[in-house]
PDB file of C-alpha atoms and ligand atoms in Angstrom:
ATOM      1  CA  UNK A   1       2.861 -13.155 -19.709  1.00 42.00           C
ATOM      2  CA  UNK A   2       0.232 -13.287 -22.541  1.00 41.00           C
ATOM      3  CA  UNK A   3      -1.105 -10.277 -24.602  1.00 42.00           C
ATOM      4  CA  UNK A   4      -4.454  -9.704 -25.348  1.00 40.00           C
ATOM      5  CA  UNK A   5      -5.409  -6.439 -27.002  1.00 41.00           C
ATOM      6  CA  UNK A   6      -2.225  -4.885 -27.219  1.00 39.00           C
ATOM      7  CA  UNK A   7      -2.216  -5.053 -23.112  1.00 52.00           C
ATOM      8  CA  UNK A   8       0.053  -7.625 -21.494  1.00 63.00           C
ATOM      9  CA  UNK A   9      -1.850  -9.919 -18.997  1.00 59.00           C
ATOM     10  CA  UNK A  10      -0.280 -10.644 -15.627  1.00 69.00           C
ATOM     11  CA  UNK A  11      -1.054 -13.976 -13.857  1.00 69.00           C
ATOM     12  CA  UNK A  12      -4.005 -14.394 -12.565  1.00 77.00           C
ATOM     13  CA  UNK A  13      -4.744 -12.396  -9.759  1.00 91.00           C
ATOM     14  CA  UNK A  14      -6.818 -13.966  -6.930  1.00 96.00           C
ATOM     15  CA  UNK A  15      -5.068 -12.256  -4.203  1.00 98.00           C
ATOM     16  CA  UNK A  16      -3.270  -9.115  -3.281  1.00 97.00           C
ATOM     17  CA  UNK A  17      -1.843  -6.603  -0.830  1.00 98.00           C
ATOM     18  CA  UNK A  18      -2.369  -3.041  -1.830  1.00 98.00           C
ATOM     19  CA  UNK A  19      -0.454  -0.007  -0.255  1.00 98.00           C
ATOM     20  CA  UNK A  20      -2.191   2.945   0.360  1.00 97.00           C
ATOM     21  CA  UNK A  21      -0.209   6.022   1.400  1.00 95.00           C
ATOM     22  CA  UNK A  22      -1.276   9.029   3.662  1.00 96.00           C
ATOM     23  CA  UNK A  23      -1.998  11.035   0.459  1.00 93.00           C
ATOM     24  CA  UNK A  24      -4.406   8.644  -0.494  1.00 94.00           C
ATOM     25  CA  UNK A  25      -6.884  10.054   2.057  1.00 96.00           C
ATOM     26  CA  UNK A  26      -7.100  13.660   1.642  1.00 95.00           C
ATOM     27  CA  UNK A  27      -7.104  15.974  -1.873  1.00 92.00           C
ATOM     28  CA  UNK A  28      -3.425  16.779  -3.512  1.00 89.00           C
ATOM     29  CA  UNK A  29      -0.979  19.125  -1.193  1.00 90.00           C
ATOM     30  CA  UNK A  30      -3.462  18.763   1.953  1.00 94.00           C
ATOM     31  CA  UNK A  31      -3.497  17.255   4.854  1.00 96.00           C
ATOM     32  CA  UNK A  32      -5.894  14.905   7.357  1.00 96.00           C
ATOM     33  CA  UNK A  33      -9.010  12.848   6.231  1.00 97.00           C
ATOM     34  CA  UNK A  34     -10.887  13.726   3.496  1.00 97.00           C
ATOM     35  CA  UNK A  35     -13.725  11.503   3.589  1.00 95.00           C
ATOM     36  CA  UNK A  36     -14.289  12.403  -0.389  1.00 96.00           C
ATOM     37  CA  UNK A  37     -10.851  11.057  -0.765  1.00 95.00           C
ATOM     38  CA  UNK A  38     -11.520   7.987   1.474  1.00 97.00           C
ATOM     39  CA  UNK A  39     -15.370   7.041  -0.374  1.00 97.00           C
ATOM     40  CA  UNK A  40     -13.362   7.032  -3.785  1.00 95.00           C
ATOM     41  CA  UNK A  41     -10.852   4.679  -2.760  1.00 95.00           C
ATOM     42  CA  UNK A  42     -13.482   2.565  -0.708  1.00 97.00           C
ATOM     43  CA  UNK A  43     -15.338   2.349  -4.215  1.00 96.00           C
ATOM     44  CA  UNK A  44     -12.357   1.053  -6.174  1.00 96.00           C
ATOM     45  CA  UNK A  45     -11.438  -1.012  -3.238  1.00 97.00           C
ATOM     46  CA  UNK A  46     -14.861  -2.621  -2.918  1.00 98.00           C
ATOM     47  CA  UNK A  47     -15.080  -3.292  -6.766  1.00 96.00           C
ATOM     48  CA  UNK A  48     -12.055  -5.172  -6.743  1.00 97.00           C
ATOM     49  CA  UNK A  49     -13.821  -7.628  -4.091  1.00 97.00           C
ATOM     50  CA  UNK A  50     -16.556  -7.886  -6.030  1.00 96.00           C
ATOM     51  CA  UNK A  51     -14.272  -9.277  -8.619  1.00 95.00           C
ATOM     52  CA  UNK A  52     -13.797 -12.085  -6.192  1.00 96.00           C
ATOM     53  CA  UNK A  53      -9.818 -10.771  -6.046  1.00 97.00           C
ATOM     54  CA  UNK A  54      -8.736 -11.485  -1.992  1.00 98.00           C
ATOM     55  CA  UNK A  55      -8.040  -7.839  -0.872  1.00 98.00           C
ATOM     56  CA  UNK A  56      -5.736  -6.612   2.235  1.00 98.00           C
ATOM     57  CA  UNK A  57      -4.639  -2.955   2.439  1.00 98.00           C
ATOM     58  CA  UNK A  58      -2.110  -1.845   4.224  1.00 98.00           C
ATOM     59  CA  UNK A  59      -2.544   1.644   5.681  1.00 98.00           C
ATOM     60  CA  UNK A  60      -0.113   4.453   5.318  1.00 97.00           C
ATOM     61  CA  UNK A  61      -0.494   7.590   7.540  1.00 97.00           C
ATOM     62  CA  UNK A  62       1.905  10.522   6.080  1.00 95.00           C
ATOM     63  CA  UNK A  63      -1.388  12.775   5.805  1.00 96.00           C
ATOM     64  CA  UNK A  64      -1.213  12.966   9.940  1.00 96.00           C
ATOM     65  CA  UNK A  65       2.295  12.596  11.088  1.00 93.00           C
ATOM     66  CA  UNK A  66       5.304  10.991   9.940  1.00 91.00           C
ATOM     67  CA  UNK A  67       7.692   9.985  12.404  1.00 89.00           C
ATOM     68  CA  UNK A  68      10.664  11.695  10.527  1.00 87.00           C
ATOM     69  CA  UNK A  69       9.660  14.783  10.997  1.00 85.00           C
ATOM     70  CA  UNK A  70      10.678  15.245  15.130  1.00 81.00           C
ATOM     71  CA  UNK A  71      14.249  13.755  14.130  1.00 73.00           C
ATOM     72  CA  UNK A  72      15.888  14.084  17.491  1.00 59.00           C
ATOM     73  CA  UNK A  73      18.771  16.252  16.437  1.00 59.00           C
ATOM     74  CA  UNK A  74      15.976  18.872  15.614  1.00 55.00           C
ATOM     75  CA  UNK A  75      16.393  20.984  18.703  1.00 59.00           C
ATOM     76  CA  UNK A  76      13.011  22.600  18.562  1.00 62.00           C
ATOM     77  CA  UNK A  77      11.261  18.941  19.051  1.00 68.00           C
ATOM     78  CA  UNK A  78      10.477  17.929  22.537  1.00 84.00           C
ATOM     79  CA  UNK A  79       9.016  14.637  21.594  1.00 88.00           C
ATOM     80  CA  UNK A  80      11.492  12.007  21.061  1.00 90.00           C
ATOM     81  CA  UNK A  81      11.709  10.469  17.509  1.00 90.00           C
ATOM     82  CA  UNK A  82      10.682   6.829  18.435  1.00 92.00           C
ATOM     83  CA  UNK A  83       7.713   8.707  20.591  1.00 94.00           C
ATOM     84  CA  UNK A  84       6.877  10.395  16.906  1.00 94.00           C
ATOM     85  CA  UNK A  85       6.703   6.895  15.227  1.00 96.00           C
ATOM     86  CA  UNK A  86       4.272   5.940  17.617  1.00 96.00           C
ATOM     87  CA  UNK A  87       2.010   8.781  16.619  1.00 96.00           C
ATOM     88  CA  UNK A  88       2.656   7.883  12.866  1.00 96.00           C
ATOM     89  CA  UNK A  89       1.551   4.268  13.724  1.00 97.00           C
ATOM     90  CA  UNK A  90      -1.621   5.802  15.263  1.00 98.00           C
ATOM     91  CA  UNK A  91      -2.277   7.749  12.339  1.00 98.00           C
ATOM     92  CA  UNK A  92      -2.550   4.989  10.280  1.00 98.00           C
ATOM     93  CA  UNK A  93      -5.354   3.371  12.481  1.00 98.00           C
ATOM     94  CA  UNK A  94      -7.514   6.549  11.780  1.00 98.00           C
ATOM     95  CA  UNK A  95      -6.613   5.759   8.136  1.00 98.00           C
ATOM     96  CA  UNK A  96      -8.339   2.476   8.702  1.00 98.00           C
ATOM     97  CA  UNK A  97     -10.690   3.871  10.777  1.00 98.00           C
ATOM     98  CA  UNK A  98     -12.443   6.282   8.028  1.00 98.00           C
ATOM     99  CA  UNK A  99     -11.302   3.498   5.097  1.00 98.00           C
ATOM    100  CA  UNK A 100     -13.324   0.481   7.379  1.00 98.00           C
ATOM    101  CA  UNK A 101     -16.679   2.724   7.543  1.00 98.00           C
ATOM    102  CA  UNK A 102     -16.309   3.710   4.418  1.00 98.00           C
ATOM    103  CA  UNK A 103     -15.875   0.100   2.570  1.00 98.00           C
ATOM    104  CA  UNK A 104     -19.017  -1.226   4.866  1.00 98.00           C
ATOM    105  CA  UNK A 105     -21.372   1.887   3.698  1.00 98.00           C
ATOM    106  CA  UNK A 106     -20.662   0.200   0.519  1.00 97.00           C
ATOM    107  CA  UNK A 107     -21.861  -2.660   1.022  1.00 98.00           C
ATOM    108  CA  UNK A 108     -18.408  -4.252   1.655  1.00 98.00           C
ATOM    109  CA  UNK A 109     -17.851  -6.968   4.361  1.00 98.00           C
ATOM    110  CA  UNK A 110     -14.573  -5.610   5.628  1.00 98.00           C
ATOM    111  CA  UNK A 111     -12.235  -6.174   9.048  1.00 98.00           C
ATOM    112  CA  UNK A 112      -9.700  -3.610  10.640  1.00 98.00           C
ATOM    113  CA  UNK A 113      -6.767  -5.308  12.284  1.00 98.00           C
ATOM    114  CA  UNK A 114      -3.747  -3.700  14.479  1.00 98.00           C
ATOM    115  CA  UNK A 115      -0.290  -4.277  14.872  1.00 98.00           C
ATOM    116  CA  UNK A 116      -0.505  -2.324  18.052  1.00 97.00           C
ATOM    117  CA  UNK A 117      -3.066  -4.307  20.191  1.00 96.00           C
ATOM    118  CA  UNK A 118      -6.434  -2.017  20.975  1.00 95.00           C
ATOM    119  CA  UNK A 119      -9.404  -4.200  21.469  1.00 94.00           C
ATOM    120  CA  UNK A 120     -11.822  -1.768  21.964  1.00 95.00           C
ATOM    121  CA  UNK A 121     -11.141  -0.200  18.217  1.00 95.00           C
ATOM    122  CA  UNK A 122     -10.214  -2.727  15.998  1.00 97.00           C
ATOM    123  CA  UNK A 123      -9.205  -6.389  15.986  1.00 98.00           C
ATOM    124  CA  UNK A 124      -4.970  -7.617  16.940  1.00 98.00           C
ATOM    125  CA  UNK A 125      -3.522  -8.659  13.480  1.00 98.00           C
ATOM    126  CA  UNK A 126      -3.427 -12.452  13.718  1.00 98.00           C
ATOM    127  CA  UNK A 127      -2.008 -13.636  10.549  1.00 98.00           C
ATOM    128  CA  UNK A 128      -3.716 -17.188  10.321  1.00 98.00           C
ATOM    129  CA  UNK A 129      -6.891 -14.763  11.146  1.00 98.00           C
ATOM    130  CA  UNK A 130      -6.063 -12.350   8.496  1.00 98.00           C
ATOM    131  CA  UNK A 131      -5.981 -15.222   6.030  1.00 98.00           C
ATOM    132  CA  UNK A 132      -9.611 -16.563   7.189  1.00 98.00           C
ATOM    133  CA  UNK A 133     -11.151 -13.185   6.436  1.00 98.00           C
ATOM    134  CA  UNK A 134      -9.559 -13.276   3.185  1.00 98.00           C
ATOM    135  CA  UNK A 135     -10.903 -16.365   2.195  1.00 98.00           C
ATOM    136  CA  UNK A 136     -14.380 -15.376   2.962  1.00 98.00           C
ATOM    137  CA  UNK A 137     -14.120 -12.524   0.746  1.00 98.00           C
ATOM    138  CA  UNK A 138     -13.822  -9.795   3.720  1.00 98.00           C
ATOM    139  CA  UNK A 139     -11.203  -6.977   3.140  1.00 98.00           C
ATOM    140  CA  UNK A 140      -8.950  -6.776   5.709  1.00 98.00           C
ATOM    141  CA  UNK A 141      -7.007  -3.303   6.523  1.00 98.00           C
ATOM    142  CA  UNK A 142      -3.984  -3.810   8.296  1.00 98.00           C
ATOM    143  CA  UNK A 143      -3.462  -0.696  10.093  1.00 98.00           C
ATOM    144  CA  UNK A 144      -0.014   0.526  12.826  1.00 98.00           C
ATOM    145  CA  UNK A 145       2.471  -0.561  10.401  1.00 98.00           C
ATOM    146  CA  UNK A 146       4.518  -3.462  11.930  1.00 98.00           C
ATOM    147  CA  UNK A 147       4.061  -2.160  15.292  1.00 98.00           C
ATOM    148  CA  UNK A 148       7.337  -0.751  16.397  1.00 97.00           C
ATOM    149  CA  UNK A 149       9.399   2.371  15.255  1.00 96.00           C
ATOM    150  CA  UNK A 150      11.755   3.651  12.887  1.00 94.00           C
ATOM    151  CA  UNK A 151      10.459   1.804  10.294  1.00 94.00           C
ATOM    152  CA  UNK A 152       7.774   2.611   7.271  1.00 94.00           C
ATOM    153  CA  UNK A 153       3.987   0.874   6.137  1.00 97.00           C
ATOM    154  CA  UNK A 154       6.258   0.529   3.359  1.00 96.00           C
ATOM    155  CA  UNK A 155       7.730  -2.257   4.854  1.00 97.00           C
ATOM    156  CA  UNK A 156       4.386  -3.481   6.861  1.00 98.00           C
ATOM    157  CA  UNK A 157       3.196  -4.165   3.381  1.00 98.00           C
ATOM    158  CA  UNK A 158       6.248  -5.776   1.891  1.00 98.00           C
ATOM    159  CA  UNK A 159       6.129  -7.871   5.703  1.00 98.00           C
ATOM    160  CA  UNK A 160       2.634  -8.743   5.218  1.00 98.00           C
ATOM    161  CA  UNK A 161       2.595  -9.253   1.384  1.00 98.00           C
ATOM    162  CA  UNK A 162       5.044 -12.195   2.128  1.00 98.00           C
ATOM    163  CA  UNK A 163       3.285 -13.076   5.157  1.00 98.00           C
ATOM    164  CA  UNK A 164      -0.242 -13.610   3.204  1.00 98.00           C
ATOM    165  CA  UNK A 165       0.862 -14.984   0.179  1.00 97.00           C
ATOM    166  CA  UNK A 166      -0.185 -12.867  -2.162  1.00 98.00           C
ATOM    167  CA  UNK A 167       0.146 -12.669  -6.124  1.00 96.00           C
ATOM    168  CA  UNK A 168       1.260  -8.973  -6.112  1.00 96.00           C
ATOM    169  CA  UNK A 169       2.350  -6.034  -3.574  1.00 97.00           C
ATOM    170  CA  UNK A 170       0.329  -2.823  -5.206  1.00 97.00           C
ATOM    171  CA  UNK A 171       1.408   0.231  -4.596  1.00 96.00           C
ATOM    172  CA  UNK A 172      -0.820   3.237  -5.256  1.00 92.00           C
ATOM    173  CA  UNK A 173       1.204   6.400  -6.163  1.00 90.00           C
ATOM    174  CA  UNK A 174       0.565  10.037  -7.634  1.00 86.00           C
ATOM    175  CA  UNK A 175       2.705   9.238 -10.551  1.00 89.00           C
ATOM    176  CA  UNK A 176       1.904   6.344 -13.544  1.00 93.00           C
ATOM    177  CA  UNK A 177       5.005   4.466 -12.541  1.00 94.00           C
ATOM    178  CA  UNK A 178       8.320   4.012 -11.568  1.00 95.00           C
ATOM    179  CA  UNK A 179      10.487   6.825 -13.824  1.00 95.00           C
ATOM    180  CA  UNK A 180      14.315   7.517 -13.725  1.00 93.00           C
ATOM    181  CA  UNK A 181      13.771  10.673 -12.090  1.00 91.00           C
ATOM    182  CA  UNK A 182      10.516  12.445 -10.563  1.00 89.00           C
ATOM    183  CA  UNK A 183       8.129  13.719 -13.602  1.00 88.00           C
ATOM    184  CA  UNK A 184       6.721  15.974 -11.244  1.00 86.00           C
ATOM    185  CA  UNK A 185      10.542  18.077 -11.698  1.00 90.00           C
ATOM    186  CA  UNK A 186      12.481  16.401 -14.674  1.00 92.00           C
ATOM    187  CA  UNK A 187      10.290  16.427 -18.185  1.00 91.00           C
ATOM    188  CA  UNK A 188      13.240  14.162 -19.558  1.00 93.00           C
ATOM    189  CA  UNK A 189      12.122  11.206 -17.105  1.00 93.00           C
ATOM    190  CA  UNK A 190      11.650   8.027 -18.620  1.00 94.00           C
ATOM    191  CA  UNK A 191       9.616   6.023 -17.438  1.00 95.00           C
ATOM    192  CA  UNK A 192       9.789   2.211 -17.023  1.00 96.00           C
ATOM    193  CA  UNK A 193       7.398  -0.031 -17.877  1.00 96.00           C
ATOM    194  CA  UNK A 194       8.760  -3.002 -16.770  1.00 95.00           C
ATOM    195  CA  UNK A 195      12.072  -3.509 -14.334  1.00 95.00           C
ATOM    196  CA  UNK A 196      13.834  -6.584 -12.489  1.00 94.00           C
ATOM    197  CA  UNK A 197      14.861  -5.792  -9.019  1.00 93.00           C
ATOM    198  CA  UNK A 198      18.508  -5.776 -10.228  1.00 92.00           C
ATOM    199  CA  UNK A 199      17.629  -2.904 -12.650  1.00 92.00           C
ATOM    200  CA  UNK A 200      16.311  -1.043  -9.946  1.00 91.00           C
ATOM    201  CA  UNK A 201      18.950  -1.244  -7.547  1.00 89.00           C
ATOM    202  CA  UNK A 202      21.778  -0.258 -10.001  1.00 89.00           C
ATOM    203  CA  UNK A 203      19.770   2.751 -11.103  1.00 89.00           C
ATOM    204  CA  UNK A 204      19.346   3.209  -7.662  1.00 88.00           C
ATOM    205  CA  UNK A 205      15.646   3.895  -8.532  1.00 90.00           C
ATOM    206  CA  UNK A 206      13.606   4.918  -5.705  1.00 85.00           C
ATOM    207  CA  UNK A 207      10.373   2.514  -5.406  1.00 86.00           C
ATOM    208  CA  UNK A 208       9.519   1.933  -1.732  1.00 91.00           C
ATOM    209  CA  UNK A 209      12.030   2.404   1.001  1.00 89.00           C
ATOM    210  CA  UNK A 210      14.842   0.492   0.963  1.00 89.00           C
ATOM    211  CA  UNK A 211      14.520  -2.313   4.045  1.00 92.00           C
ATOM    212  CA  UNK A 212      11.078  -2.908   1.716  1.00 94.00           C
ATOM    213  CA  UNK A 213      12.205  -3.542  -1.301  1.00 94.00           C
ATOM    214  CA  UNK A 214      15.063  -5.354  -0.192  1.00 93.00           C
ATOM    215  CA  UNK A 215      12.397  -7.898   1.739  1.00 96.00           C
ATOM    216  CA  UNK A 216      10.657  -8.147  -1.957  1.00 96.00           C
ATOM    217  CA  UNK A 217      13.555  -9.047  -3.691  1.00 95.00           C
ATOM    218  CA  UNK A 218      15.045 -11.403  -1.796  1.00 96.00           C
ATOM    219  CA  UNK A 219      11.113 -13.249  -1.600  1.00 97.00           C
ATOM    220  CA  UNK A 220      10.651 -12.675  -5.353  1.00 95.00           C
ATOM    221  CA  UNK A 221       7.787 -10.659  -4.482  1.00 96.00           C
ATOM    222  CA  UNK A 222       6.296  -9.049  -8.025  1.00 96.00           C
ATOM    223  CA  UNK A 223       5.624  -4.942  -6.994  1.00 96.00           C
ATOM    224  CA  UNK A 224       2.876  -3.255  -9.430  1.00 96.00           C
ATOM    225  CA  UNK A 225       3.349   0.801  -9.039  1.00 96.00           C
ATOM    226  CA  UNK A 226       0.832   2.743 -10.460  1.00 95.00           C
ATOM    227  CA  UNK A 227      -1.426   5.811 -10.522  1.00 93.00           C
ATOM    228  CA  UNK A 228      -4.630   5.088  -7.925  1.00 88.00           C
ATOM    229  CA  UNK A 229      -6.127   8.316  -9.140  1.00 88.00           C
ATOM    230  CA  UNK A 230      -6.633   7.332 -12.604  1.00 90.00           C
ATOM    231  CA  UNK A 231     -10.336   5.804 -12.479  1.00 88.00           C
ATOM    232  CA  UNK A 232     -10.546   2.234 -12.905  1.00 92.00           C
ATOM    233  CA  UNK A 233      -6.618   1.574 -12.715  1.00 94.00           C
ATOM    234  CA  UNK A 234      -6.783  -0.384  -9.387  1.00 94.00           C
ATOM    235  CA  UNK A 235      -9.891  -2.521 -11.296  1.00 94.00           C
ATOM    236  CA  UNK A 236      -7.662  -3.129 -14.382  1.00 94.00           C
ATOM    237  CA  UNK A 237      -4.322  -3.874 -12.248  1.00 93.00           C
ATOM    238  CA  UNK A 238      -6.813  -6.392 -10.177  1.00 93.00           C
ATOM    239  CA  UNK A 239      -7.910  -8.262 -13.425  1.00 92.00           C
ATOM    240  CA  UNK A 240      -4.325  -8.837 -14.720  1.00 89.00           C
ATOM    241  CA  UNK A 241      -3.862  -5.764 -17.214  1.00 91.00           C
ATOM    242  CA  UNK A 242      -0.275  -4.587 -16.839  1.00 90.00           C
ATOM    243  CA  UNK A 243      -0.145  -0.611 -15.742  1.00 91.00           C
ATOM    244  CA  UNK A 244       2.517   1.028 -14.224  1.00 95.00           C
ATOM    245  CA  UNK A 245       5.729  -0.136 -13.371  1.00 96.00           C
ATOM    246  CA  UNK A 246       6.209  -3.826 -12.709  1.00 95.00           C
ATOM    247  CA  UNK A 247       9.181  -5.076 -11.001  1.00 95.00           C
ATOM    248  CA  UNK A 248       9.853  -8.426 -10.498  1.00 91.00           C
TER     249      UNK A 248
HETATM  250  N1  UDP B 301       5.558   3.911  11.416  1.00 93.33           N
HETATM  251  C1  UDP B 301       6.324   3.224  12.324  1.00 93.33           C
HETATM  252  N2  UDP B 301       6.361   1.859  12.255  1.00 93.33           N
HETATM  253  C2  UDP B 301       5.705   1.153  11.303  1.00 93.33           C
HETATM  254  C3  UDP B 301       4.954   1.867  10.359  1.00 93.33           C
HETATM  255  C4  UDP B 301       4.897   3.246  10.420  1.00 93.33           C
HETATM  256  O1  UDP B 301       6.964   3.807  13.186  1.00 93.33           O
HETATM  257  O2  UDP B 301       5.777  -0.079  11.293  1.00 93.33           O
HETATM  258  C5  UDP B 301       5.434   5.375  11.534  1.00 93.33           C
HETATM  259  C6  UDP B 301       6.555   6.127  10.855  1.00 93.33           C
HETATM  260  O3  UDP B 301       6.896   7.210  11.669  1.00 93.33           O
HETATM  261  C7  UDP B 301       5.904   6.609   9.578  1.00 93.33           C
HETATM  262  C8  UDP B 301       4.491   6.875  10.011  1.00 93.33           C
HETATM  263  O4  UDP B 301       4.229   5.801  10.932  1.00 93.33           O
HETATM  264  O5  UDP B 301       6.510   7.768   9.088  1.00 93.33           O
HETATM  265  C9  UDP B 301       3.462   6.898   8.925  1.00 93.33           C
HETATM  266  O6  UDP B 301       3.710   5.903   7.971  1.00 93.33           O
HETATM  267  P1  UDP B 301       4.352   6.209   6.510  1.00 93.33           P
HETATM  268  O7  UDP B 301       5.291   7.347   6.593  1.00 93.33           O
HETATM  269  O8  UDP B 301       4.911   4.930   6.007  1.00 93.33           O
HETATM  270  O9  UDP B 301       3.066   6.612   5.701  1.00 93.33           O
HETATM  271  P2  UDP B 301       2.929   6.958   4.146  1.00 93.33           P
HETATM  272  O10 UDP B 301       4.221   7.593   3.683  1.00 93.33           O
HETATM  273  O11 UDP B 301       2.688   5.681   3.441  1.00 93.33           O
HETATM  274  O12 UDP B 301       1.754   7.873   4.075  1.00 93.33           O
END
């Protein structure tokens, strides 16, 4: 790592996987599509491109349905927890949906690819594919997770980070960073600018879910956190400025 301005400089980004979570998509504390919420990540999305940066998203859908929520020893639920994943997955194909129009209003070539095969909507994620679109400078949103239950996008992105090679998994959060508690409740959290994966598991910090981060590690995939509503931060994260939480 170099410094330049005070700023330490990463190196250099040319391609990445960013994770974009339900709440992404709609205004804080609401729910469903916002396409306000969707145009201003499409903007920051399609700017990074325009940087010439290799760009694949992967979608997160918590601002439908989470699976979790119909946990089968919930009595009142009559649809079976693996049935509720399936809805989550689905979820995150609208994500792509709305995020796919939106990035091509802009002007940006773009592809939407599912784990869960449906030809008439979108394209089946073919990885060799996925890597051809990248290379010609087309986005490519990788929507219904990995394609089976009880698991998170969290881990579709870790998968799929690996999978595509890329320089750094970003995840886009509410908060600046990775802290040692939430800021959001505790004013005495600190917050970390840097961390190794050891750090993080001792301190039994909470950065993506577990089978995730435990994919990253043992792949010495780098993980940038940061805040995606600041303006700009995805931009400056793209073109090697360190923000956030880095863990590697
Ligand atoms: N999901 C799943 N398999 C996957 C990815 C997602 O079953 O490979 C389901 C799971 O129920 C999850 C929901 O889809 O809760 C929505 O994804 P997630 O909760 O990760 O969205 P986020 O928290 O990022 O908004």
């Amino acid at each position: 790592m170099g410094n330049v301005d005070g700023q330490d400089v990463l190196k250099p980004v040319k391609r990445i996987l960013l994770k974009v979570s339900g709440e992404c998509f709609c205004p804080p504390n609401e729910r469903g599509v916002s396409m306000d919420s969707v145009n201003r990540l499409a903007t920051q999305i399609a700017n990074v491109a325009k940087m010439g940066v290799q760009v694949a998203v992967v979608m997160g859908g918590g601002n439908i349905l989470r699976g979790a929520q119909f946990k089968a020893s919930d009595g009142a639920s009559s649809i079976q927890e693996a049935t509720a994943h399936y809805m989550g997955m689905l979820a995150t194909i609208m994500n792509g949906s709305a995020l796919h129009d939106a990035l091509e209003a802009q002007g940006q070539p773009t592809r939407l690819m599912t784990a869960i095969k449906m030809d008439v909507v979108a394209e089946p994620y073919i990885r060799r594919r996925a890597l051809r679109h990248l290379e010609k400078g087309r986005v490519v949103i990788l929507a219904g997770g990995m394609g089976t239950p009880f698991v998170t996008t969290d881990t579709a992105a870790a998968q799929r980070a690996l999978e595509l090679d890329v320089d750094y998994l970003f995840k886009a959060t509410k908060v600046d960073g990775v802290y040692s508690a939430d800021p959001n409740k505790d004013p005495n959290a600190v917050f970390y600018p840097n961390l190794t994966f050891e750090e993080a598991i001792t301190q039994n910090l909470r950065v993506m879910d577990q089978e995730a981060f435990a994919k990253c590690h043992d792949h010495g995939m780098p993980i940038m956190v940061f805040n995606y509503r600041k303006e700009g931060n995805l931009e400056r994260a793209a073109r090697g400025e360190h923000i956030g939480t880095i863990i590697r």
